[in-house]
mmCIF file of C-alpha atoms in Angstrom:
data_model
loop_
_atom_site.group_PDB
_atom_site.id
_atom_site.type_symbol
_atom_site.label_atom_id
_atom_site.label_comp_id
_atom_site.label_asym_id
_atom_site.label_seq_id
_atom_site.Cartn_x
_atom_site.Cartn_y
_atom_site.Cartn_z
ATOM 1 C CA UNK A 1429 -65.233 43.802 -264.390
ATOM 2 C CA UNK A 1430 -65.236 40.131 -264.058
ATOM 3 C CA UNK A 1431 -61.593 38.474 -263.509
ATOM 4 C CA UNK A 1432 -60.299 41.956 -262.095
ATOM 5 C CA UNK A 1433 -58.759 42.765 -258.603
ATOM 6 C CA UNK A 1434 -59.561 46.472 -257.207
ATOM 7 C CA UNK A 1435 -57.194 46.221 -253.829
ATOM 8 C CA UNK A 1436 -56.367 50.119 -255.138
ATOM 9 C CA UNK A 1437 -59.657 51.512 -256.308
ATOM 10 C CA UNK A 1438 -60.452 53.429 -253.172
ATOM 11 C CA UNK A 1439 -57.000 55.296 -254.746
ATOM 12 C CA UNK A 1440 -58.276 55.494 -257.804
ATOM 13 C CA UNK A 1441 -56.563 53.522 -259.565
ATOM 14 C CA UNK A 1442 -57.738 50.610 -262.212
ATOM 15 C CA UNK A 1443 -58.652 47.275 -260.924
ATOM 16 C CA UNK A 1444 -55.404 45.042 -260.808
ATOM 17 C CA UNK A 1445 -55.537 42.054 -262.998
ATOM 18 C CA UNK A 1446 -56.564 38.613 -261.817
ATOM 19 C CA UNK A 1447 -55.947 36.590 -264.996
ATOM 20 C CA UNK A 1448 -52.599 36.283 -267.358
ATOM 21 C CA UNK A 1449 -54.930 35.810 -269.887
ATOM 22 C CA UNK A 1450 -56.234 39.612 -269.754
ATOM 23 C CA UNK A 1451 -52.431 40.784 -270.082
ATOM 24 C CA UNK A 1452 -50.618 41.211 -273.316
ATOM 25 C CA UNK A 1453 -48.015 38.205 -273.771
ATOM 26 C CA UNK A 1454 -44.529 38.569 -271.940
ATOM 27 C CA UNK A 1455 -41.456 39.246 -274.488
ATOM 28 C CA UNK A 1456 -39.949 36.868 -276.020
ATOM 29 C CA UNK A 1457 -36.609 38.034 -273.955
ATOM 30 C CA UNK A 1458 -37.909 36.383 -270.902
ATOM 31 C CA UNK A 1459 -38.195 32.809 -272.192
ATOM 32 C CA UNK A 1460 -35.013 32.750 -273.800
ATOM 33 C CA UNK A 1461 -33.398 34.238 -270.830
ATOM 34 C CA UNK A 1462 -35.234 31.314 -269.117
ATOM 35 C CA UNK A 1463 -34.583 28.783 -271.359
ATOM 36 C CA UNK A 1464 -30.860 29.339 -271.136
ATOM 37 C CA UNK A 1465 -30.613 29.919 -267.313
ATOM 38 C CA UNK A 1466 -32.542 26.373 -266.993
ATOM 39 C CA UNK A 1467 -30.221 24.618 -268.987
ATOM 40 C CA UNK A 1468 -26.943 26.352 -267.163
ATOM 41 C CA UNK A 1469 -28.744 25.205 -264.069
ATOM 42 C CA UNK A 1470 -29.123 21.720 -265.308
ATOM 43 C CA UNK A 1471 -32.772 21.421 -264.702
ATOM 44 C CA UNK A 1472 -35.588 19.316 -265.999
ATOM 45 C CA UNK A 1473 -38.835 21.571 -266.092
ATOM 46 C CA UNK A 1474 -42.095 20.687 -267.918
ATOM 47 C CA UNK A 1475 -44.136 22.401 -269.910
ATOM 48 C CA UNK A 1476 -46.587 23.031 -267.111
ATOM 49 C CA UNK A 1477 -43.911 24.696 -264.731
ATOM 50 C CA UNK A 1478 -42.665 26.647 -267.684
ATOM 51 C CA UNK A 1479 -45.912 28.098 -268.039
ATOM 52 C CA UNK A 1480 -47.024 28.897 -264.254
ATOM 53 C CA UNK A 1481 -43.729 30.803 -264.371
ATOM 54 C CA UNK A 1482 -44.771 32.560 -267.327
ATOM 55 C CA UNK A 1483 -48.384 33.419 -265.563
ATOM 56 C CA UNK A 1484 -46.430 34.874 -262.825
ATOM 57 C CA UNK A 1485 -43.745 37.251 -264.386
ATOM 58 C CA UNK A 1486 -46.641 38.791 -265.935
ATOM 59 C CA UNK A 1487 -48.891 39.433 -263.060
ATOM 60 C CA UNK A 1488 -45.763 40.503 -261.342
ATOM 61 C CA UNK A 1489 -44.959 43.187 -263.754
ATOM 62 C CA UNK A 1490 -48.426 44.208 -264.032
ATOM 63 C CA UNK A 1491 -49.132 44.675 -260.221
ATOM 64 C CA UNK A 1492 -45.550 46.017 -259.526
ATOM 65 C CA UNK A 1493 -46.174 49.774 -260.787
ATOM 66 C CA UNK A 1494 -49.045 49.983 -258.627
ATOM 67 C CA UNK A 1495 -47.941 48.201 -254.904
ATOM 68 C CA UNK A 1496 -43.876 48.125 -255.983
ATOM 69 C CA UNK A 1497 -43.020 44.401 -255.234
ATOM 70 C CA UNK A 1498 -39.941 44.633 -257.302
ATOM 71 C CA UNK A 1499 -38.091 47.725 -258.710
ATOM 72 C CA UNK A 1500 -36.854 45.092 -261.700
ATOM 73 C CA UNK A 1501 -38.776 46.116 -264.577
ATOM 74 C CA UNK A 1502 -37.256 44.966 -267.554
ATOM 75 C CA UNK A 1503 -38.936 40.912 -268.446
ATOM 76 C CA UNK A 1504 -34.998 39.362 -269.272
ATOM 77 C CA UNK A 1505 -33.693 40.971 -265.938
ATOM 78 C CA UNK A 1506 -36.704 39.124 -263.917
ATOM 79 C CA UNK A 1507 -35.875 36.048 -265.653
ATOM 80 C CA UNK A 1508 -32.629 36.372 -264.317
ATOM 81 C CA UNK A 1509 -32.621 37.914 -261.293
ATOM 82 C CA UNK A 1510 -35.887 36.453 -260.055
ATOM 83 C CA UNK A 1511 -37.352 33.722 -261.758
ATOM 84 C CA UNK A 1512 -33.547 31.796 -262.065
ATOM 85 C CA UNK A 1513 -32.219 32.863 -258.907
ATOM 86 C CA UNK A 1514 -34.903 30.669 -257.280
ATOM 87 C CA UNK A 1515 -34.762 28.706 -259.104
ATOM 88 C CA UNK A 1516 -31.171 27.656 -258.124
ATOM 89 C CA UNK A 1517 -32.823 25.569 -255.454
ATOM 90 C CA UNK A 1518 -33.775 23.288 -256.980
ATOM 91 C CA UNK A 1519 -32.045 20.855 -257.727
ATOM 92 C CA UNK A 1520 -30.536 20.740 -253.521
ATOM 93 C CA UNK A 1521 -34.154 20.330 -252.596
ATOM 94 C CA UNK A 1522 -34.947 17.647 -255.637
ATOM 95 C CA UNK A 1523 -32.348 15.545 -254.199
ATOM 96 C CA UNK A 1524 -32.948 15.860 -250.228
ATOM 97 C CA UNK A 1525 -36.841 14.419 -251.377
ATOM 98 C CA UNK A 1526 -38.605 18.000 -249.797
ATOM 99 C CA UNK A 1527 -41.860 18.216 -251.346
ATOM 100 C CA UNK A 1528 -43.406 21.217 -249.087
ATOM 101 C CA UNK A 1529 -41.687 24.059 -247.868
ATOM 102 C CA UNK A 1530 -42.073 26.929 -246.290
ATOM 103 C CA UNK A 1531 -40.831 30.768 -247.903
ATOM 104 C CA UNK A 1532 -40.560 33.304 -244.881
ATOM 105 C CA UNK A 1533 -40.882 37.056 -246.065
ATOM 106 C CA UNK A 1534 -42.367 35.652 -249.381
ATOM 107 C CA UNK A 1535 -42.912 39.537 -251.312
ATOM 108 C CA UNK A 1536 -43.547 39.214 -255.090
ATOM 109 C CA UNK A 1537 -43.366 35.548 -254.826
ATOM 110 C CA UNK A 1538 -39.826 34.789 -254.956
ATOM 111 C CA UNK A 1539 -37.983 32.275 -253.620
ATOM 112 C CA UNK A 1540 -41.410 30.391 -253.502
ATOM 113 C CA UNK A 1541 -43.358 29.970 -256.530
ATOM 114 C CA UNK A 1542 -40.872 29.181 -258.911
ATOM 115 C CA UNK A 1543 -39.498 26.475 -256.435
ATOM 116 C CA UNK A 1544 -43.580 25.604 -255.937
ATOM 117 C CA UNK A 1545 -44.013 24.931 -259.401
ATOM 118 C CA UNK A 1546 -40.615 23.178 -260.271
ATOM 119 C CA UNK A 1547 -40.326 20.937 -257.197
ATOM 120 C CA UNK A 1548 -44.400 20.329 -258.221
ATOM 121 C CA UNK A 1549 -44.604 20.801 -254.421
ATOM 122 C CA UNK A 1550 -47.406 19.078 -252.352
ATOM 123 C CA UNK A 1551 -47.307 22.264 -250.602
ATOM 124 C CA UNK A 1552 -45.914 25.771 -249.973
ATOM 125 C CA UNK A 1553 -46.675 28.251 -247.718
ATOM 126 C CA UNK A 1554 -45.971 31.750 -248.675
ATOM 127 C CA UNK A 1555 -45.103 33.909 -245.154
ATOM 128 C CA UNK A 1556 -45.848 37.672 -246.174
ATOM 129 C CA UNK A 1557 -47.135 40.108 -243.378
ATOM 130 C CA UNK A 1558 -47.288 43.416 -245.985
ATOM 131 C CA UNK A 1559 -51.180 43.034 -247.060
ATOM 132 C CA UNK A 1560 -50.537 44.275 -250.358
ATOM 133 C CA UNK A 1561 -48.101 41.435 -251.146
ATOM 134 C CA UNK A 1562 -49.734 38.726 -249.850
ATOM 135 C CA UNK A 1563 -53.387 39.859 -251.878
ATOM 136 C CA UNK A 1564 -50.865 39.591 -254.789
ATOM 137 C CA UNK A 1565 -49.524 36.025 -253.501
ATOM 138 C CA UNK A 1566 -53.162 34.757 -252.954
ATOM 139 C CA UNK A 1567 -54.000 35.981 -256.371
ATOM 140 C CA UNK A 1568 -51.099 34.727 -258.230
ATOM 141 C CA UNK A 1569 -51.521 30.830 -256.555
ATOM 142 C CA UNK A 1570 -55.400 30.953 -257.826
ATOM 143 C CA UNK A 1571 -54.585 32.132 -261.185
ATOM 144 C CA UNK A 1572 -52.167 28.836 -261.166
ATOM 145 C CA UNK A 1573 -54.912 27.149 -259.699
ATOM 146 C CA UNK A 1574 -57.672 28.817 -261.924
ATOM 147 C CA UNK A 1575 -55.666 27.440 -264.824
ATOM 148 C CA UNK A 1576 -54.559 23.912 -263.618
ATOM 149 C CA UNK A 1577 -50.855 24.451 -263.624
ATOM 150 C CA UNK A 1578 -50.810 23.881 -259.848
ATOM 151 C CA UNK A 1579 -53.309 22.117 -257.859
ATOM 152 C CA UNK A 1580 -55.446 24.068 -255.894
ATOM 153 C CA UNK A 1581 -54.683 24.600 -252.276
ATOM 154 C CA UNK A 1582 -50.910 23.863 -252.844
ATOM 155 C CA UNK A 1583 -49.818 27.447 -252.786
ATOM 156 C CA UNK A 1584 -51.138 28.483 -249.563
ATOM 157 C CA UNK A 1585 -50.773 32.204 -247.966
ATOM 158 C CA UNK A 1586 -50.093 33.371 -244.282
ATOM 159 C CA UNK A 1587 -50.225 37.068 -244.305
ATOM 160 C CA UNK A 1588 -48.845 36.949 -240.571
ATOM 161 C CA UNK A 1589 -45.349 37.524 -239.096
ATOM 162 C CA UNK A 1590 -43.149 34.266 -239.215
ATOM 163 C CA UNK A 1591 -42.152 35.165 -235.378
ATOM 164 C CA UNK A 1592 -45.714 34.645 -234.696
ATOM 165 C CA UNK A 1593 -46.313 31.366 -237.275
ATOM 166 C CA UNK A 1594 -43.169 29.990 -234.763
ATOM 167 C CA UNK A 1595 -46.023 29.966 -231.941
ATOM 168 C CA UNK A 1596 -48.585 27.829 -233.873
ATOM 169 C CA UNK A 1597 -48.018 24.001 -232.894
ATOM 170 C CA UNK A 1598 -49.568 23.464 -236.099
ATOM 171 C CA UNK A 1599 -46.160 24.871 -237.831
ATOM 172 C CA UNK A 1600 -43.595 25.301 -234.612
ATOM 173 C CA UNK A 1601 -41.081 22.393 -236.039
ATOM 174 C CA UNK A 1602 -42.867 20.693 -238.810
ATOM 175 C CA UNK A 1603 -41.468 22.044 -242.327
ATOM 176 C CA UNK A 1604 -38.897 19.812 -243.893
ATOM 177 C CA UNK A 1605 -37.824 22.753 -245.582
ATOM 178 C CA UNK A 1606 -37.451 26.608 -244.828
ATOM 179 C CA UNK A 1607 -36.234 28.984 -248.190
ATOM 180 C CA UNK A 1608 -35.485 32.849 -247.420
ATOM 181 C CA UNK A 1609 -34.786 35.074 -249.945
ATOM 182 C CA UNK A 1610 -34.473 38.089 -247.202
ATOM 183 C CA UNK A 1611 -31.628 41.059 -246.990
ATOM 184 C CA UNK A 1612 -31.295 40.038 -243.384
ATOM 185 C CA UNK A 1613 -28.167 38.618 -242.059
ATOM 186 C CA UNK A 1614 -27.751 34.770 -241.570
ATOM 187 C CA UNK A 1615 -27.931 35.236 -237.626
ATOM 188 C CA UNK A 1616 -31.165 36.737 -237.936
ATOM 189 C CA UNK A 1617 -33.139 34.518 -240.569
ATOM 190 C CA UNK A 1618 -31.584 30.944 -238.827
ATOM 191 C CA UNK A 1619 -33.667 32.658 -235.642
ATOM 192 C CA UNK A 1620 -36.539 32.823 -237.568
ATOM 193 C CA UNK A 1621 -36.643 29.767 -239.144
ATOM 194 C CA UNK A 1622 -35.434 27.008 -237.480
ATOM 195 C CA UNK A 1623 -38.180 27.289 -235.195
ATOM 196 C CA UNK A 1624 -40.370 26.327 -238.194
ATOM 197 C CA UNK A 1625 -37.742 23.733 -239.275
ATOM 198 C CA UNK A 1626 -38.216 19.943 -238.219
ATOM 199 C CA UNK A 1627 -35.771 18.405 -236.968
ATOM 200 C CA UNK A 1628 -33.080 16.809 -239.730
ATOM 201 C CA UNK A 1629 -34.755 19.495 -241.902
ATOM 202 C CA UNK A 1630 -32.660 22.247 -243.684
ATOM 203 C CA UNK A 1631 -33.006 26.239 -244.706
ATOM 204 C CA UNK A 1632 -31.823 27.730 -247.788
ATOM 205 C CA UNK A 1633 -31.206 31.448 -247.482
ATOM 206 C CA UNK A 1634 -29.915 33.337 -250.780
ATOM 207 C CA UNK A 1635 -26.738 35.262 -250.412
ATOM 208 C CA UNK A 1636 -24.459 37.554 -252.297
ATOM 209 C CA UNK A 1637 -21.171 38.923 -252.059
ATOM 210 C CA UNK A 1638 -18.533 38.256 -249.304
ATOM 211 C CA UNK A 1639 -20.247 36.636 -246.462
ATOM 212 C CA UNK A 1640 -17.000 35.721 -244.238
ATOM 213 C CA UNK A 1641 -18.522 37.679 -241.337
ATOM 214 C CA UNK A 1642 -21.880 36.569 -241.681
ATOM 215 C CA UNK A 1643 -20.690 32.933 -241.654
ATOM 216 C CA UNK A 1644 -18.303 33.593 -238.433
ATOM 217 C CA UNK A 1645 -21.482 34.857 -236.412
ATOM 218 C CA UNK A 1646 -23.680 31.669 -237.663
ATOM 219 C CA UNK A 1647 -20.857 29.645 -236.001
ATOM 220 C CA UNK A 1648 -21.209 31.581 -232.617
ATOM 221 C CA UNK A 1649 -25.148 31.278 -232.810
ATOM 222 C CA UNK A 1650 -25.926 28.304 -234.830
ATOM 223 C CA UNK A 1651 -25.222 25.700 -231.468
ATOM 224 C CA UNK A 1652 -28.065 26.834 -229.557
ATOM 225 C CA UNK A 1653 -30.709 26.861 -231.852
ATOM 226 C CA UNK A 1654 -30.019 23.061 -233.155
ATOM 227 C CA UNK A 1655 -28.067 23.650 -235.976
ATOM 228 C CA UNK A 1656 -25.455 21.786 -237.737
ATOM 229 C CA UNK A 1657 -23.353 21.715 -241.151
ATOM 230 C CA UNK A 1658 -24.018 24.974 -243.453
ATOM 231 C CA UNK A 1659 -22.793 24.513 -247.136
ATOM 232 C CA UNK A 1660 -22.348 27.353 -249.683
ATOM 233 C CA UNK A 1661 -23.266 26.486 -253.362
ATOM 234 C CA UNK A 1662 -22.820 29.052 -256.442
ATOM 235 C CA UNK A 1663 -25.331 29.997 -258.424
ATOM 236 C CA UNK A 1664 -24.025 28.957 -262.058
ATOM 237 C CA UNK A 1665 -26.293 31.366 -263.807
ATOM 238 C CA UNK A 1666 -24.293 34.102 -266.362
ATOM 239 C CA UNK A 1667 -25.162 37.409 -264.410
ATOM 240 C CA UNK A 1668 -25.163 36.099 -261.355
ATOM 241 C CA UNK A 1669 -22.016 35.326 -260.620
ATOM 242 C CA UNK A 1670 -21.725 36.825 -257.135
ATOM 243 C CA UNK A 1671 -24.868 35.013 -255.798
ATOM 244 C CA UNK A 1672 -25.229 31.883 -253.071
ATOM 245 C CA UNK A 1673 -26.784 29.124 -251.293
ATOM 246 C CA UNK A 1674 -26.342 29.063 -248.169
ATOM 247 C CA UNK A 1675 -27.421 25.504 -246.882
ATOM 248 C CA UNK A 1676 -28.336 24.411 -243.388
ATOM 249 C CA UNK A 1677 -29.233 21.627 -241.741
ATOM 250 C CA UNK A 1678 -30.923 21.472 -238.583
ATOM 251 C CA UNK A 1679 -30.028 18.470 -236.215
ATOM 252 C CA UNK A 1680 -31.855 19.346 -232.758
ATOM 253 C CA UNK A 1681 -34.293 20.814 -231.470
ATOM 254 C CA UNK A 1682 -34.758 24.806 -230.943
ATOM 255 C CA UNK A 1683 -35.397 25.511 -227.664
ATOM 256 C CA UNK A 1684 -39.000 27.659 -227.007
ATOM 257 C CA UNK A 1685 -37.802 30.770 -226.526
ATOM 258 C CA UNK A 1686 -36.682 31.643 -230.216
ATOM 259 C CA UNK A 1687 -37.317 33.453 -232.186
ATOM 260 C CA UNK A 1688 -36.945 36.094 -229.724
ATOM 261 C CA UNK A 1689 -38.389 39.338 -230.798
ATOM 262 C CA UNK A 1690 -37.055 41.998 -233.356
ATOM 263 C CA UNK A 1691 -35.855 44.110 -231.277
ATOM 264 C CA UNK A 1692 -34.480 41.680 -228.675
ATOM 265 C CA UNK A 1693 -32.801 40.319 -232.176
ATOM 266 C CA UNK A 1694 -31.360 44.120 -233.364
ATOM 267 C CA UNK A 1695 -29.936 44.350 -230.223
ATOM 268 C CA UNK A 1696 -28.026 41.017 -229.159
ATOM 269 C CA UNK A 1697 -27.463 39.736 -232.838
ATOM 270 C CA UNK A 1698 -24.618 40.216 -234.807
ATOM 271 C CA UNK A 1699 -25.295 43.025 -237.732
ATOM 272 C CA UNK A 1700 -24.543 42.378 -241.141
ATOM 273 C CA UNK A 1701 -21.725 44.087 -242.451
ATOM 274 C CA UNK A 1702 -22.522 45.661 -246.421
#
């Protein structure tokens, strides 16, 4: 069937949708959840970006009961906890002039293609290793593309680890801008992406809860990897009143021999404490 996916057809499942157009519309709940977490957010989106995010949230939903890129189901709740959430970036990057980035561990799309789409990024590379999630990526950015709400070739895909996207001198210290939406613990994900980070750049990692201890190991490992000030920003959304920005800029190099590897990581990093 023409404008039809079949990634799970050797399962026996239906072709996954290519198109927003072949899905039913998204409830109304979605774009007045939206509507009302863009204007707590203070943010100036156009019609355009309003309507990429609209073409994702619906492929999203649609591909997530088959490959499980998000166990939110319900369209307000992905407004909110998705779509706004990374949208809470915005305006830091807006205002630091960042016009590509790069979104390690990408999954369903989140941080990056809301941030794509709002920041009308030149563009953004979406880091996702799982197969699955990046043939969902790649087919999300051509939809956009497919329907000229992005243009094409601004969403790019790496379906690679970012430890091994550090080794490429094609991407080793050249993004002004790193975003991680990860579970990881701030140790870890400054590791992986300040290789990737130019110098004078800065990563955005979203947080939640307490994060004394995670801050207190930064400190200890931030130093030798060329770090420099972190700042933590709220999210001023209603329902997300426990979540972060955690903001930091890189001022030196990072010496070759980060990112070490995960289990050199697991061992000598600090763990996270839930």
């Amino acid at each position: 069937m023409p404008g039809r996916s079949d990634p799970e057809r050797s399962r026996g499942r239906d072709p996954l949708p290519t198109r927003a157009r072949d899905l039913p519309p998204i409830p109304p709940a979605f774009d007045e959840t939206l509507a009302r977490g863009v204007d707590r957010l203070g943010l100036d989106i156009d019609r355009q970006a309003i309507a990429a995010l609209d073409v994702h949230a619906r492929l999203l939903l649609a591909w997530t009961s088959a490959i499980n890129l998000t166990a939110i189901r319900d369209p307000a709740a992905v407004a909110r906890e998705h779509v706004l959430d990374s949208l809470a970036a915005v305006t830091l990057l807006r205002e630091r002039g960042v016009d590509a980035f790069l979104d390690i561990g990408s999954g369903g799309g989140f941080p990056g293609i809301p941030v794509a789409v709002a920041l009308r990024a030149r563009h953004a590379l979406l880091v996702e290793s799982i197969g699955k999630k990046a043939r969902f990526l790649a087919t999300v950015a051509g939809a956009l593309a497919a329907e000229g709400l992005v243009t094409p070739g601004s969403i790019g895909i790496a379906a690679v680890r970012a430890e091994d996207l550090a080794a490429d001198p094609g991407h080793r210290e050249r993004w002004p801008a790193v975003v991680v939406r990860a579970v990881a613990g701030l140790p870890e994900l400054i590791e992986l992406a300040f290789p990737l980070l130019a110098r004078d750049g800065i990563l955005v990692a979203w947080k939640r809860g307490s994060l004394a201890d995670e801050l207190a190991a930064t400190g200890a490992v931030l130093p030798a990897l060329g770090g420099g000030r972190i700042t933590v920003t709220p999210v001023p959304v209603d329902g997300l009143e426990d979540h972060v920005l955690v903001a930091i800029e890189k001022l030196g190099a990072t010496p070759s021999r980060f990112p070490r590897s995960s289990a050199e990581r697991r061992r000598e990093l600090p763990k996270r404490r839930s």
